[in-house]
PDB file of C-alpha atoms and ligand atoms in Angstrom:
ATOM      1  CA  MET A   9      75.593  87.159 115.973  1.00  0.00           C
ATOM      2  CA  SER A  10      76.876  88.541 119.240  1.00  0.00           C
ATOM      3  CA  ILE A  11      80.314  90.061 119.303  1.00  0.00           C
ATOM      4  CA  GLN A  12      82.592  88.576 121.934  1.00  0.00           C
ATOM      5  CA  PRO A  13      85.309  90.515 123.745  1.00  0.00           C
ATOM      6  CA  ARG A  14      88.660  89.820 122.046  1.00  0.00           C
ATOM      7  CA  ASP A  15      90.385  89.216 125.372  1.00  0.00           C
ATOM      8  CA  ASN A  16      89.533  89.312 129.041  1.00  0.00           C
ATOM      9  CA  HIS A  17      90.404  92.916 129.485  1.00  0.00           C
ATOM     10  CA  PHE A  18      89.005  94.957 126.681  1.00  0.00           C
ATOM     11  CA  LYS A  19      85.452  95.080 125.377  1.00  0.00           C
ATOM     12  CA  VAL A  20      85.119  95.578 121.629  1.00  0.00           C
ATOM     13  CA  ASP A  21      82.185  96.671 119.520  1.00  0.00           C
ATOM     14  CA  ARG A  22      80.860  95.582 116.092  1.00  0.00           C
ATOM     15  CA  ASP A  23      83.861  97.089 114.272  1.00  0.00           C
ATOM     16  CA  ASN A  24      86.170  95.239 116.594  1.00  0.00           C
ATOM     17  CA  LYS A  25      86.979  98.575 118.208  1.00  0.00           C
ATOM     18  CA  ALA A  26      86.584  99.551 121.832  1.00  0.00           C
ATOM     19  CA  LYS A  27      84.482 102.702 122.229  1.00  0.00           C
ATOM     20  CA  LEU A  28      86.008 105.947 123.383  1.00  0.00           C
ATOM     21  CA  SER A  29      83.012 107.959 124.491  1.00  0.00           C
ATOM     22  CA  ASN A  30      82.746 111.712 124.040  1.00  0.00           C
ATOM     23  CA  SER A  31      82.998 112.289 127.775  1.00  0.00           C
ATOM     24  CA  GLU A  32      86.137 110.106 128.036  1.00  0.00           C
ATOM     25  CA  PHE A  33      87.672 111.915 125.070  1.00  0.00           C
ATOM     26  CA  SER A  34      86.969 115.331 126.552  1.00  0.00           C
ATOM     27  CA  PHE A  35      88.291 114.236 129.945  1.00  0.00           C
ATOM     28  CA  ILE A  36      91.547 113.176 128.247  1.00  0.00           C
ATOM     29  CA  CYS A  37      91.773 116.424 126.259  1.00  0.00           C
ATOM     30  CA  GLN A  38      91.249 118.433 129.437  1.00  0.00           C
ATOM     31  CA  PHE A  39      93.792 116.435 131.424  1.00  0.00           C
ATOM     32  CA  VAL A  40      96.433 116.672 128.687  1.00  0.00           C
ATOM     33  CA  TYR A  41      95.850 120.417 128.259  1.00  0.00           C
ATOM     34  CA  GLN A  42      96.125 121.130 131.970  1.00  0.00           C
ATOM     35  CA  THR A  43      99.253 119.048 132.531  1.00  0.00           C
ATOM     36  CA  THR A  44     101.206 119.661 129.305  1.00  0.00           C
ATOM     37  CA  GLY A  45      99.625 122.589 127.454  1.00  0.00           C
ATOM     38  CA  ILE A  46      99.065 120.295 124.456  1.00  0.00           C
ATOM     39  CA  VAL A  47      95.783 121.049 122.715  1.00  0.00           C
ATOM     40  CA  LEU A  48      93.927 117.975 121.504  1.00  0.00           C
ATOM     41  CA  ASN A  49      90.824 118.391 119.396  1.00  0.00           C
ATOM     42  CA  GLU A  50      88.531 116.319 117.208  1.00  0.00           C
ATOM     43  CA  SER A  51      91.237 116.016 114.515  1.00  0.00           C
ATOM     44  CA  LYS A  52      93.428 114.172 117.044  1.00  0.00           C
ATOM     45  CA  ARG A  53      90.717 111.739 118.124  1.00  0.00           C
ATOM     46  CA  GLU A  54      92.069 108.780 116.144  1.00  0.00           C
ATOM     47  CA  MET A  55      95.586 109.365 117.467  1.00  0.00           C
ATOM     48  CA  VAL A  56      94.294 109.631 121.054  1.00  0.00           C
ATOM     49  CA  TYR A  57      92.295 106.470 120.489  1.00  0.00           C
ATOM     50  CA  ARG A  58      95.349 104.506 119.307  1.00  0.00           C
ATOM     51  CA  ARG A  59      97.584 105.679 122.141  1.00  0.00           C
ATOM     52  CA  PHE A  60      94.887 105.241 124.723  1.00  0.00           C
ATOM     53  CA  THR A  61      94.193 101.705 123.513  1.00  0.00           C
ATOM     54  CA  ARG A  62      97.858 100.848 124.074  1.00  0.00           C
ATOM     55  CA  ILE A  63      97.740 102.292 127.599  1.00  0.00           C
ATOM     56  CA  VAL A  64      94.611 100.374 128.571  1.00  0.00           C
ATOM     57  CA  ARG A  65      96.055  97.132 127.181  1.00  0.00           C
ATOM     58  CA  GLU A  66      99.381  97.630 128.958  1.00  0.00           C
ATOM     59  CA  LYS A  67      97.571  98.327 132.208  1.00  0.00           C
ATOM     60  CA  LYS A  68      95.315  95.306 131.627  1.00  0.00           C
ATOM     61  CA  LEU A  69      92.196  97.351 132.293  1.00  0.00           C
ATOM     62  CA  ALA A  70      88.679  96.527 131.204  1.00  0.00           C
ATOM     63  CA  SER A  71      87.815  99.827 129.544  1.00  0.00           C
ATOM     64  CA  PHE A  72      88.868 103.387 128.776  1.00  0.00           C
ATOM     65  CA  SER A  73      86.634 104.620 131.570  1.00  0.00           C
ATOM     66  CA  LYS A  74      88.589 102.551 134.118  1.00  0.00           C
ATOM     67  CA  TYR A  75      91.748 104.383 133.117  1.00  0.00           C
ATOM     68  CA  CYS A  76      89.979 107.753 133.266  1.00  0.00           C
ATOM     69  CA  GLN A  77      88.908 106.889 136.805  1.00  0.00           C
ATOM     70  CA  LEU A  78      92.496 105.970 137.675  1.00  0.00           C
ATOM     71  CA  LEU A  79      93.805 109.255 136.265  1.00  0.00           C
ATOM     72  CA  GLU A  80      91.148 111.209 138.133  1.00  0.00           C
ATOM     73  CA  SER A  81      91.600 109.484 141.473  1.00  0.00           C
ATOM     74  CA  ASN A  82      95.383 109.244 141.388  1.00  0.00           C
ATOM     75  CA  PRO A  83      96.743 111.880 139.008  1.00  0.00           C
ATOM     76  CA  GLU A  84     100.141 112.207 140.703  1.00  0.00           C
ATOM     77  CA  GLN A  85     100.890 108.506 140.331  1.00  0.00           C
ATOM     78  CA  GLU A  86      99.549 108.109 136.791  1.00  0.00           C
ATOM     79  CA  LYS A  87     100.479 111.443 135.259  1.00  0.00           C
ATOM     80  CA  ASP A  88     104.038 110.689 134.125  1.00  0.00           C
ATOM     81  CA  TYR A  89     103.180 107.360 132.576  1.00  0.00           C
ATOM     82  CA  PHE A  90     100.222 108.907 130.791  1.00  0.00           C
ATOM     83  CA  ILE A  91     102.175 111.908 129.482  1.00  0.00           C
ATOM     84  CA  ASN A  92     104.943 109.645 128.179  1.00  0.00           C
ATOM     85  CA  ALA A  93     102.352 107.595 126.333  1.00  0.00           C
ATOM     86  CA  ILE A  94     100.469 110.532 124.835  1.00  0.00           C
ATOM     87  CA  THR A  95     103.284 112.836 123.593  1.00  0.00           C
ATOM     88  CA  THR A  96     104.385 112.902 119.958  1.00  0.00           C
ATOM     89  CA  ASN A  97     108.160 112.477 119.843  1.00  0.00           C
ATOM     90  CA  LEU A  98     108.883 112.518 116.121  1.00  0.00           C
ATOM     91  CA  THR A  99     112.427 113.727 115.449  1.00  0.00           C
ATOM     92  CA  SER A 100     115.569 112.895 113.476  1.00  0.00           C
ATOM     93  CA  PHE A 101     119.265 113.763 113.248  1.00  0.00           C
ATOM     94  CA  PHE A 102     119.865 117.068 111.432  1.00  0.00           C
ATOM     95  CA  ARG A 103     116.134 117.595 110.995  1.00  0.00           C
ATOM     96  CA  GLU A 104     115.638 120.886 109.132  1.00  0.00           C
ATOM     97  CA  GLN A 105     119.235 120.819 107.910  1.00  0.00           C
ATOM     98  CA  HIS A 106     119.252 124.560 107.105  1.00  0.00           C
ATOM     99  CA  HIS A 107     119.406 125.381 110.841  1.00  0.00           C
ATOM    100  CA  PHE A 108     122.600 123.363 111.231  1.00  0.00           C
ATOM    101  CA  ASP A 109     124.087 124.837 108.035  1.00  0.00           C
ATOM    102  CA  TYR A 110     123.489 128.285 109.531  1.00  0.00           C
ATOM    103  CA  LEU A 111     125.156 127.256 112.814  1.00  0.00           C
ATOM    104  CA  ILE A 112     128.229 125.875 111.001  1.00  0.00           C
ATOM    105  CA  GLN A 113     128.615 128.634 108.438  1.00  0.00           C
ATOM    106  CA  THR A 114     127.557 131.720 110.377  1.00  0.00           C
ATOM    107  CA  GLU A 115     126.456 131.508 114.010  1.00  0.00           C
ATOM    108  CA  LEU A 116     129.193 129.437 115.635  1.00  0.00           C
ATOM    109  CA  PRO A 117     132.146 131.071 113.799  1.00  0.00           C
ATOM    110  CA  ASN A 118     130.710 134.480 114.803  1.00  0.00           C
ATOM    111  CA  LEU A 119     130.299 133.420 118.435  1.00  0.00           C
ATOM    112  CA  LEU A 120     133.841 132.061 118.410  1.00  0.00           C
ATOM    113  CA  GLN A 121     135.228 135.395 117.233  1.00  0.00           C
ATOM    114  CA  THR A 122     133.047 137.579 119.478  1.00  0.00           C
ATOM    115  CA  LYS A 123     133.695 135.602 122.638  1.00  0.00           C
ATOM    116  CA  LYS A 124     137.438 135.374 121.929  1.00  0.00           C
ATOM    117  CA  ARG A 125     137.581 139.138 122.118  1.00  0.00           C
ATOM    118  CA  GLN A 126     135.912 139.099 125.519  1.00  0.00           C
ATOM    119  CA  GLY A 127     139.114 138.661 127.536  1.00  0.00           C
ATOM    120  CA  ASN A 128     140.768 135.878 129.488  1.00  0.00           C
ATOM    121  CA  GLY A 129     139.404 132.784 131.137  1.00  0.00           C
ATOM    122  CA  LYS A 130     137.158 130.099 129.725  1.00  0.00           C
ATOM    123  CA  LYS A 131     134.566 131.367 127.314  1.00  0.00           C
ATOM    124  CA  ARG A 132     131.008 130.487 128.211  1.00  0.00           C
ATOM    125  CA  LEU A 133     128.684 129.061 125.577  1.00  0.00           C
ATOM    126  CA  ARG A 134     125.185 127.769 126.347  1.00  0.00           C
ATOM    127  CA  ILE A 135     122.700 126.130 124.001  1.00  0.00           C
ATOM    128  CA  TRP A 136     119.260 124.823 125.007  1.00  0.00           C
ATOM    129  CA  SER A 137     117.354 122.167 123.103  1.00  0.00           C
ATOM    130  CA  SER A 138     114.020 122.766 124.797  1.00  0.00           C
ATOM    131  CA  ALA A 139     112.006 119.824 123.446  1.00  0.00           C
ATOM    132  CA  SER A 140     114.820 117.386 122.831  1.00  0.00           C
ATOM    133  CA  SER A 141     112.747 114.222 122.440  1.00  0.00           C
ATOM    134  CA  THR A 142     114.991 111.128 122.007  1.00  0.00           C
ATOM    135  CA  GLY A 143     118.175 113.202 121.670  1.00  0.00           C
ATOM    136  CA  GLU A 144     118.730 113.474 117.920  1.00  0.00           C
ATOM    137  CA  GLU A 145     118.400 117.269 118.073  1.00  0.00           C
ATOM    138  CA  PRO A 146     120.908 117.906 120.905  1.00  0.00           C
ATOM    139  CA  TYR A 147     123.378 115.371 119.429  1.00  0.00           C
ATOM    140  CA  SER A 148     123.114 117.115 116.040  1.00  0.00           C
ATOM    141  CA  ILE A 149     123.884 120.405 117.826  1.00  0.00           C
ATOM    142  CA  ALA A 150     126.780 118.731 119.659  1.00  0.00           C
ATOM    143  CA  MET A 151     128.294 117.362 116.424  1.00  0.00           C
ATOM    144  CA  THR A 152     127.995 120.782 114.812  1.00  0.00           C
ATOM    145  CA  LEU A 153     129.556 122.489 117.827  1.00  0.00           C
ATOM    146  CA  HIS A 154     132.338 119.955 118.268  1.00  0.00           C
ATOM    147  CA  SER A 155     133.279 120.053 114.593  1.00  0.00           C
ATOM    148  CA  ILE A 156     133.850 123.813 114.846  1.00  0.00           C
ATOM    149  CA  PHE A 157     135.349 124.082 118.338  1.00  0.00           C
ATOM    150  CA  LYS A 158     137.250 120.829 118.734  1.00  0.00           C
ATOM    151  CA  ASN A 159     140.759 122.284 118.453  1.00  0.00           C
ATOM    152  CA  GLU A 160     140.106 124.793 121.197  1.00  0.00           C
ATOM    153  CA  LEU A 161     137.437 123.074 123.268  1.00  0.00           C
ATOM    154  CA  SER A 162     139.612 123.231 126.401  1.00  0.00           C
ATOM    155  CA  GLU A 163     139.343 127.036 126.261  1.00  0.00           C
ATOM    156  CA  TRP A 164     135.562 126.843 126.326  1.00  0.00           C
ATOM    157  CA  ASP A 165     132.970 126.231 128.969  1.00  0.00           C
ATOM    158  CA  ALA A 166     130.479 124.921 126.404  1.00  0.00           C
ATOM    159  CA  LYS A 167     127.297 123.140 127.435  1.00  0.00           C
ATOM    160  CA  ILE A 168     124.113 121.950 125.788  1.00  0.00           C
ATOM    161  CA  LEU A 169     121.016 121.539 127.918  1.00  0.00           C
ATOM    162  CA  ALA A 170     118.463 119.054 126.544  1.00  0.00           C
ATOM    163  CA  THR A 171     115.021 119.036 128.180  1.00  0.00           C
ATOM    164  CA  ASP A 172     111.703 117.347 127.541  1.00  0.00           C
ATOM    165  CA  ILE A 173     108.563 116.533 129.496  1.00  0.00           C
ATOM    166  CA  ASP A 174     108.729 112.835 128.562  1.00  0.00           C
ATOM    167  CA  SER A 175     111.057 110.786 130.798  1.00  0.00           C
ATOM    168  CA  ASN A 176     111.186 107.825 128.381  1.00  0.00           C
ATOM    169  CA  VAL A 177     112.593 109.876 125.520  1.00  0.00           C
ATOM    170  CA  LEU A 178     115.102 111.515 127.872  1.00  0.00           C
ATOM    171  CA  ASN A 179     116.388 108.094 128.940  1.00  0.00           C
ATOM    172  CA  LYS A 180     116.749 107.119 125.299  1.00  0.00           C
ATOM    173  CA  GLY A 181     118.693 110.330 124.659  1.00  0.00           C
ATOM    174  CA  LYS A 182     120.923 109.782 127.694  1.00  0.00           C
ATOM    175  CA  SER A 183     121.819 106.277 126.512  1.00  0.00           C
ATOM    176  CA  GLY A 184     123.111 107.680 123.197  1.00  0.00           C
ATOM    177  CA  ILE A 185     122.264 104.359 121.533  1.00  0.00           C
ATOM    178  CA  TYR A 186     120.412 104.426 118.211  1.00  0.00           C
ATOM    179  CA  ASP A 187     119.320 101.975 115.593  1.00  0.00           C
ATOM    180  CA  GLN A 188     121.663 101.958 112.613  1.00  0.00           C
ATOM    181  CA  LYS A 189     118.754 103.020 110.375  1.00  0.00           C
ATOM    182  CA  ARG A 190     118.298 106.291 112.274  1.00  0.00           C
ATOM    183  CA  VAL A 191     121.822 107.459 111.479  1.00  0.00           C
ATOM    184  CA  GLU A 192     121.878 106.508 107.784  1.00  0.00           C
ATOM    185  CA  ASP A 193     121.470 110.112 106.591  1.00  0.00           C
ATOM    186  CA  ILE A 194     124.134 111.607 108.839  1.00  0.00           C
ATOM    187  CA  PRO A 195     127.120 112.867 106.782  1.00  0.00           C
ATOM    188  CA  GLN A 196     129.792 110.144 106.603  1.00  0.00           C
ATOM    189  CA  HIS A 197     132.532 112.206 108.283  1.00  0.00           C
ATOM    190  CA  PHE A 198     130.262 112.841 111.296  1.00  0.00           C
ATOM    191  CA  LEU A 199     129.318 109.165 111.457  1.00  0.00           C
ATOM    192  CA  GLU A 200     132.963 108.112 111.501  1.00  0.00           C
ATOM    193  CA  GLU A 201     133.964 110.685 114.061  1.00  0.00           C
ATOM    194  CA  TYR A 202     131.019 110.595 116.479  1.00  0.00           C
ATOM    195  CA  PHE A 203     129.558 107.081 116.516  1.00  0.00           C
ATOM    196  CA  TYR A 204     130.801 103.648 117.544  1.00  0.00           C
ATOM    197  CA  GLN A 205     129.469 100.657 115.688  1.00  0.00           C
ATOM    198  CA  GLY A 206     127.787  98.152 118.015  1.00  0.00           C
ATOM    199  CA  LYS A 207     129.180  94.644 118.303  1.00  0.00           C
ATOM    200  CA  ALA A 208     127.719  91.145 118.803  1.00  0.00           C
ATOM    201  CA  HIS A 209     124.045  91.480 119.822  1.00  0.00           C
ATOM    202  CA  ASN A 210     124.288  95.270 119.261  1.00  0.00           C
ATOM    203  CA  LEU A 211     125.305  94.959 115.629  1.00  0.00           C
ATOM    204  CA  ASN A 212     122.285  96.956 114.457  1.00  0.00           C
ATOM    205  CA  ASN A 213     122.995  99.779 116.872  1.00  0.00           C
ATOM    206  CA  VAL A 214     125.428 102.645 117.071  1.00  0.00           C
ATOM    207  CA  LYS A 215     126.487 104.618 120.140  1.00  0.00           C
ATOM    208  CA  VAL A 216     127.381 108.280 120.357  1.00  0.00           C
ATOM    209  CA  THR A 217     130.986 108.951 121.441  1.00  0.00           C
ATOM    210  CA  SER A 218     131.618 110.169 124.975  1.00  0.00           C
ATOM    211  CA  ASN A 219     133.098 113.510 123.892  1.00  0.00           C
ATOM    212  CA  LEU A 220     129.671 114.406 122.489  1.00  0.00           C
ATOM    213  CA  GLN A 221     127.801 112.996 125.473  1.00  0.00           C
ATOM    214  CA  ARG A 222     129.926 115.085 127.817  1.00  0.00           C
ATOM    215  CA  LEU A 223     128.660 118.250 126.157  1.00  0.00           C
ATOM    216  CA  ILE A 224     124.996 117.483 126.885  1.00  0.00           C
ATOM    217  CA  THR A 225     122.937 117.387 130.080  1.00  0.00           C
ATOM    218  CA  PHE A 226     119.506 115.760 129.754  1.00  0.00           C
ATOM    219  CA  LYS A 227     116.891 117.002 132.237  1.00  0.00           C
ATOM    220  CA  ARG A 228     113.175 116.608 132.622  1.00  0.00           C
ATOM    221  CA  LEU A 229     111.292 119.866 132.247  1.00  0.00           C
ATOM    222  CA  ASN A 230     107.666 120.667 131.578  1.00  0.00           C
ATOM    223  CA  LEU A 231     107.751 123.959 129.660  1.00  0.00           C
ATOM    224  CA  LEU A 232     104.553 124.988 131.433  1.00  0.00           C
ATOM    225  CA  ASN A 233     106.232 124.863 134.842  1.00  0.00           C
ATOM    226  CA  GLU A 234     108.849 127.105 136.353  1.00  0.00           C
ATOM    227  CA  TRP A 235     112.258 126.946 134.620  1.00  0.00           C
ATOM    228  CA  PRO A 236     115.100 126.472 137.102  1.00  0.00           C
ATOM    229  CA  MET A 237     117.842 127.610 134.671  1.00  0.00           C
ATOM    230  CA  LYS A 238     119.197 131.124 134.887  1.00  0.00           C
ATOM    231  CA  GLY A 239     120.721 131.374 131.405  1.00  0.00           C
ATOM    232  CA  PRO A 240     121.599 133.341 129.484  1.00  0.00           C
ATOM    233  CA  PHE A 241     121.582 131.046 126.470  1.00  0.00           C
ATOM    234  CA  ASP A 242     123.393 131.932 123.266  1.00  0.00           C
ATOM    235  CA  ILE A 243     121.098 129.731 121.200  1.00  0.00           C
ATOM    236  CA  ILE A 244     117.693 128.216 122.007  1.00  0.00           C
ATOM    237  CA  PHE A 245     116.085 125.490 119.930  1.00  0.00           C
ATOM    238  CA  CYS A 246     112.308 125.466 120.340  1.00  0.00           C
ATOM    239  CA  ARG A 247     111.413 123.328 117.373  1.00  0.00           C
ATOM    240  CA  ASN A 248     108.201 121.465 116.704  1.00  0.00           C
ATOM    241  CA  VAL A 249     106.786 121.801 120.201  1.00  0.00           C
ATOM    242  CA  ILE A 250     104.893 125.103 120.439  1.00  0.00           C
ATOM    243  CA  ILE A 251     102.781 123.910 117.512  1.00  0.00           C
ATOM    244  CA  TYR A 252     100.966 121.728 120.072  1.00  0.00           C
ATOM    245  CA  PHE A 253     100.071 124.696 122.315  1.00  0.00           C
ATOM    246  CA  ASP A 254      97.394 127.384 122.018  1.00  0.00           C
ATOM    247  CA  LYS A 255      98.220 131.010 121.195  1.00  0.00           C
ATOM    248  CA  VAL A 256      98.099 132.208 124.811  1.00  0.00           C
ATOM    249  CA  THR A 257     100.546 129.533 125.959  1.00  0.00           C
ATOM    250  CA  GLN A 258     102.793 130.213 122.964  1.00  0.00           C
ATOM    251  CA  GLN A 259     102.990 133.953 123.674  1.00  0.00           C
ATOM    252  CA  ASP A 260     103.652 133.323 127.362  1.00  0.00           C
ATOM    253  CA  LEU A 261     106.466 130.900 126.497  1.00  0.00           C
ATOM    254  CA  PHE A 262     107.998 133.263 123.908  1.00  0.00           C
ATOM    255  CA  ALA A 263     108.298 135.932 126.604  1.00  0.00           C
ATOM    256  CA  ARG A 264     110.061 133.469 128.896  1.00  0.00           C
ATOM    257  CA  TYR A 265     112.412 132.244 126.163  1.00  0.00           C
ATOM    258  CA  TYR A 266     113.193 135.872 125.334  1.00  0.00           C
ATOM    259  CA  ASP A 267     114.191 136.592 128.922  1.00  0.00           C
ATOM    260  CA  LEU A 268     116.574 133.619 128.982  1.00  0.00           C
ATOM    261  CA  LEU A 269     118.285 134.522 125.695  1.00  0.00           C
ATOM    262  CA  ALA A 270     121.502 136.533 125.767  1.00  0.00           C
ATOM    263  CA  PRO A 271     121.339 139.857 123.895  1.00  0.00           C
ATOM    264  CA  GLY A 272     122.168 138.898 120.296  1.00  0.00           C
ATOM    265  CA  GLY A 273     121.118 135.296 121.043  1.00  0.00           C
ATOM    266  CA  LEU A 274     119.475 133.098 118.417  1.00  0.00           C
ATOM    267  CA  PHE A 275     115.987 131.599 118.782  1.00  0.00           C
ATOM    268  CA  ILE A 276     115.035 128.736 116.452  1.00  0.00           C
ATOM    269  CA  LEU A 277     111.518 127.485 115.707  1.00  0.00           C
ATOM    270  CA  GLY A 278     110.295 124.488 113.706  1.00  0.00           C
ATOM    271  CA  HIS A 279     109.258 124.628 110.048  1.00  0.00           C
ATOM    272  CA  SER A 280     105.535 125.229 110.644  1.00  0.00           C
ATOM    273  CA  GLU A 281     105.849 127.556 113.641  1.00  0.00           C
ATOM    274  CA  ASN A 282     105.957 131.331 113.945  1.00  0.00           C
ATOM    275  CA  LEU A 283     106.288 133.976 116.652  1.00  0.00           C
ATOM    276  CA  GLY A 284     102.943 135.626 115.929  1.00  0.00           C
ATOM    277  CA  GLU A 285     102.609 138.858 117.895  1.00  0.00           C
ATOM    278  CA  PHE A 286     105.995 138.309 119.493  1.00  0.00           C
ATOM    279  CA  GLN A 287     107.822 138.715 116.168  1.00  0.00           C
ATOM    280  CA  LYS A 288     108.189 142.482 116.822  1.00  0.00           C
ATOM    281  CA  TYR A 289     110.652 141.869 119.664  1.00  0.00           C
ATOM    282  CA  PHE A 290     113.065 139.885 117.478  1.00  0.00           C
ATOM    283  CA  GLU A 291     115.117 140.511 114.363  1.00  0.00           C
ATOM    284  CA  HIS A 292     114.759 138.072 111.513  1.00  0.00           C
ATOM    285  CA  ALA A 293     117.907 135.925 111.174  1.00  0.00           C
ATOM    286  CA  GLY A 294     116.887 133.385 108.526  1.00  0.00           C
ATOM    287  CA  ARG A 295     114.181 130.800 107.833  1.00  0.00           C
ATOM    288  CA  THR A 296     112.408 130.268 111.213  1.00  0.00           C
ATOM    289  CA  MET A 297     115.408 131.824 113.004  1.00  0.00           C
ATOM    290  CA  PHE A 298     115.151 134.972 115.104  1.00  0.00           C
ATOM    291  CA  ARG A 299     117.659 137.134 116.941  1.00  0.00           C
ATOM    292  CA  LYS A 300     117.162 138.996 120.196  1.00  0.00           C
ATOM    293  CA  PRO A 301     118.447 142.527 119.590  1.00  0.00           C
ATOM    294  CA  VAL A 302     121.722 143.473 121.336  1.00  0.00           C
TER     295      VAL A 302
HETATM  296  C1  SAM B  27     107.767 116.481 117.833  1.00  0.00           C
HETATM  297  S1  SAM B  27     108.900 116.436 119.168  1.00  0.00           S
HETATM  298  C2  SAM B  27     110.102 117.619 118.589  1.00  0.00           C
HETATM  299  C3  SAM B  27     111.514 117.138 118.802  1.00  0.00           C
HETATM  300  C4  SAM B  27     112.612 118.046 118.252  1.00  0.00           C
HETATM  301  N1  SAM B  27     112.565 119.359 118.862  1.00  0.00           N
HETATM  302  C5  SAM B  27     112.527 118.152 116.753  1.00  0.00           C
HETATM  303  O1  SAM B  27     112.130 119.203 116.240  1.00  0.00           O
HETATM  304  O2  SAM B  27     112.866 117.194 116.060  1.00  0.00           O
HETATM  305  C6  SAM B  27     108.014 117.342 120.432  1.00  0.00           C
HETATM  306  C7  SAM B  27     108.546 117.090 121.823  1.00  0.00           C
HETATM  307  O3  SAM B  27     107.960 118.052 122.700  1.00  0.00           O
HETATM  308  C8  SAM B  27     107.774 117.433 123.948  1.00  0.00           C
HETATM  309  N2  SAM B  27     106.777 118.207 124.726  1.00  0.00           N
HETATM  310  C9  SAM B  27     105.434 118.289 124.539  1.00  0.00           C
HETATM  311  N3  SAM B  27     104.860 119.054 125.478  1.00  0.00           N
HETATM  312  C10 SAM B  27     105.862 119.488 126.281  1.00  0.00           C
HETATM  313  C11 SAM B  27     105.911 120.318 127.428  1.00  0.00           C
HETATM  314  N4  SAM B  27     104.800 120.864 127.960  1.00  0.00           N
HETATM  315  N5  SAM B  27     107.111 120.545 128.011  1.00  0.00           N
HETATM  316  C12 SAM B  27     108.242 120.004 127.492  1.00  0.00           C
HETATM  317  N6  SAM B  27     108.265 119.202 126.408  1.00  0.00           N
HETATM  318  C13 SAM B  27     107.086 118.952 125.798  1.00  0.00           C
HETATM  319  C14 SAM B  27     107.329 116.023 123.605  1.00  0.00           C
HETATM  320  O4  SAM B  27     107.540 115.133 124.671  1.00  0.00           O
HETATM  321  C15 SAM B  27     108.186 115.716 122.373  1.00  0.00           C
HETATM  322  O5  SAM B  27     109.332 114.983 122.701  1.00  0.00           O
END
């Protein structure tokens, strides 16, 4: 029996699956590595296949190779769409809770005291969420910060920078609107203080309050490119992103993060990440937390 294409656009094989050839797969891996630093290998083939299938369907193309041709002939036009479709954006509010406990119990009270002693004028505080995805990480930082500083916020020039390579997730973060289910695990007092319940057709959504939104600036930034910020940052979150890069890229980025950290500043990695060779330049501050020496 001959197998018929399932629709007009996409040819399928015996297993009802379109074929992703080895040369298409390696072209994709190469393109992703060069534009984002993300290393894709054989273990990611199924994931690439699924995401690539979605792209080809959305673009109503006849095959994977047609999209490869498009990427090759017009990379500038296709790149952003492709990167948005291929990145892994998994995140959640207060992910790796111990980092936020440390901020509330130790880091922020210490910064408050130290900076208070530094004379008159507004006290500067800068935090960078450097792979902010859909915004749960920077909003968790903002809730933590606001809960500690709220009575004296007018005395502070406090800002959180949230960056990511993926423009879709940044737009989601900017909107501050989340499905009710995503905020279920947030402590009740934070929920009451920092979220509005949606009404009418938005009943299943919540929206972050404007006092939190005001603390955060969302900006697109590819970590591989030049960083326009001057810093210094008091705290940098670099969680669950360098895991996608190779060792050379990781070490290069660690050096750049180090330069942007204030002396005594805190650098935070994700649960399965480490500094490797770069560990010797930092002091250990806690589980996956590192301090630049003063
Ligand atoms: C798994 S999410 C981590 C989100 C958050 N930091 C957390 O730990 O919950 C990884 C994020 O890194 C972003 N990313 C991947 N490569 C990047 C690059 N070269 N520059 C900037 N962001 C990148 C992805 O778009 C994605 O949103």
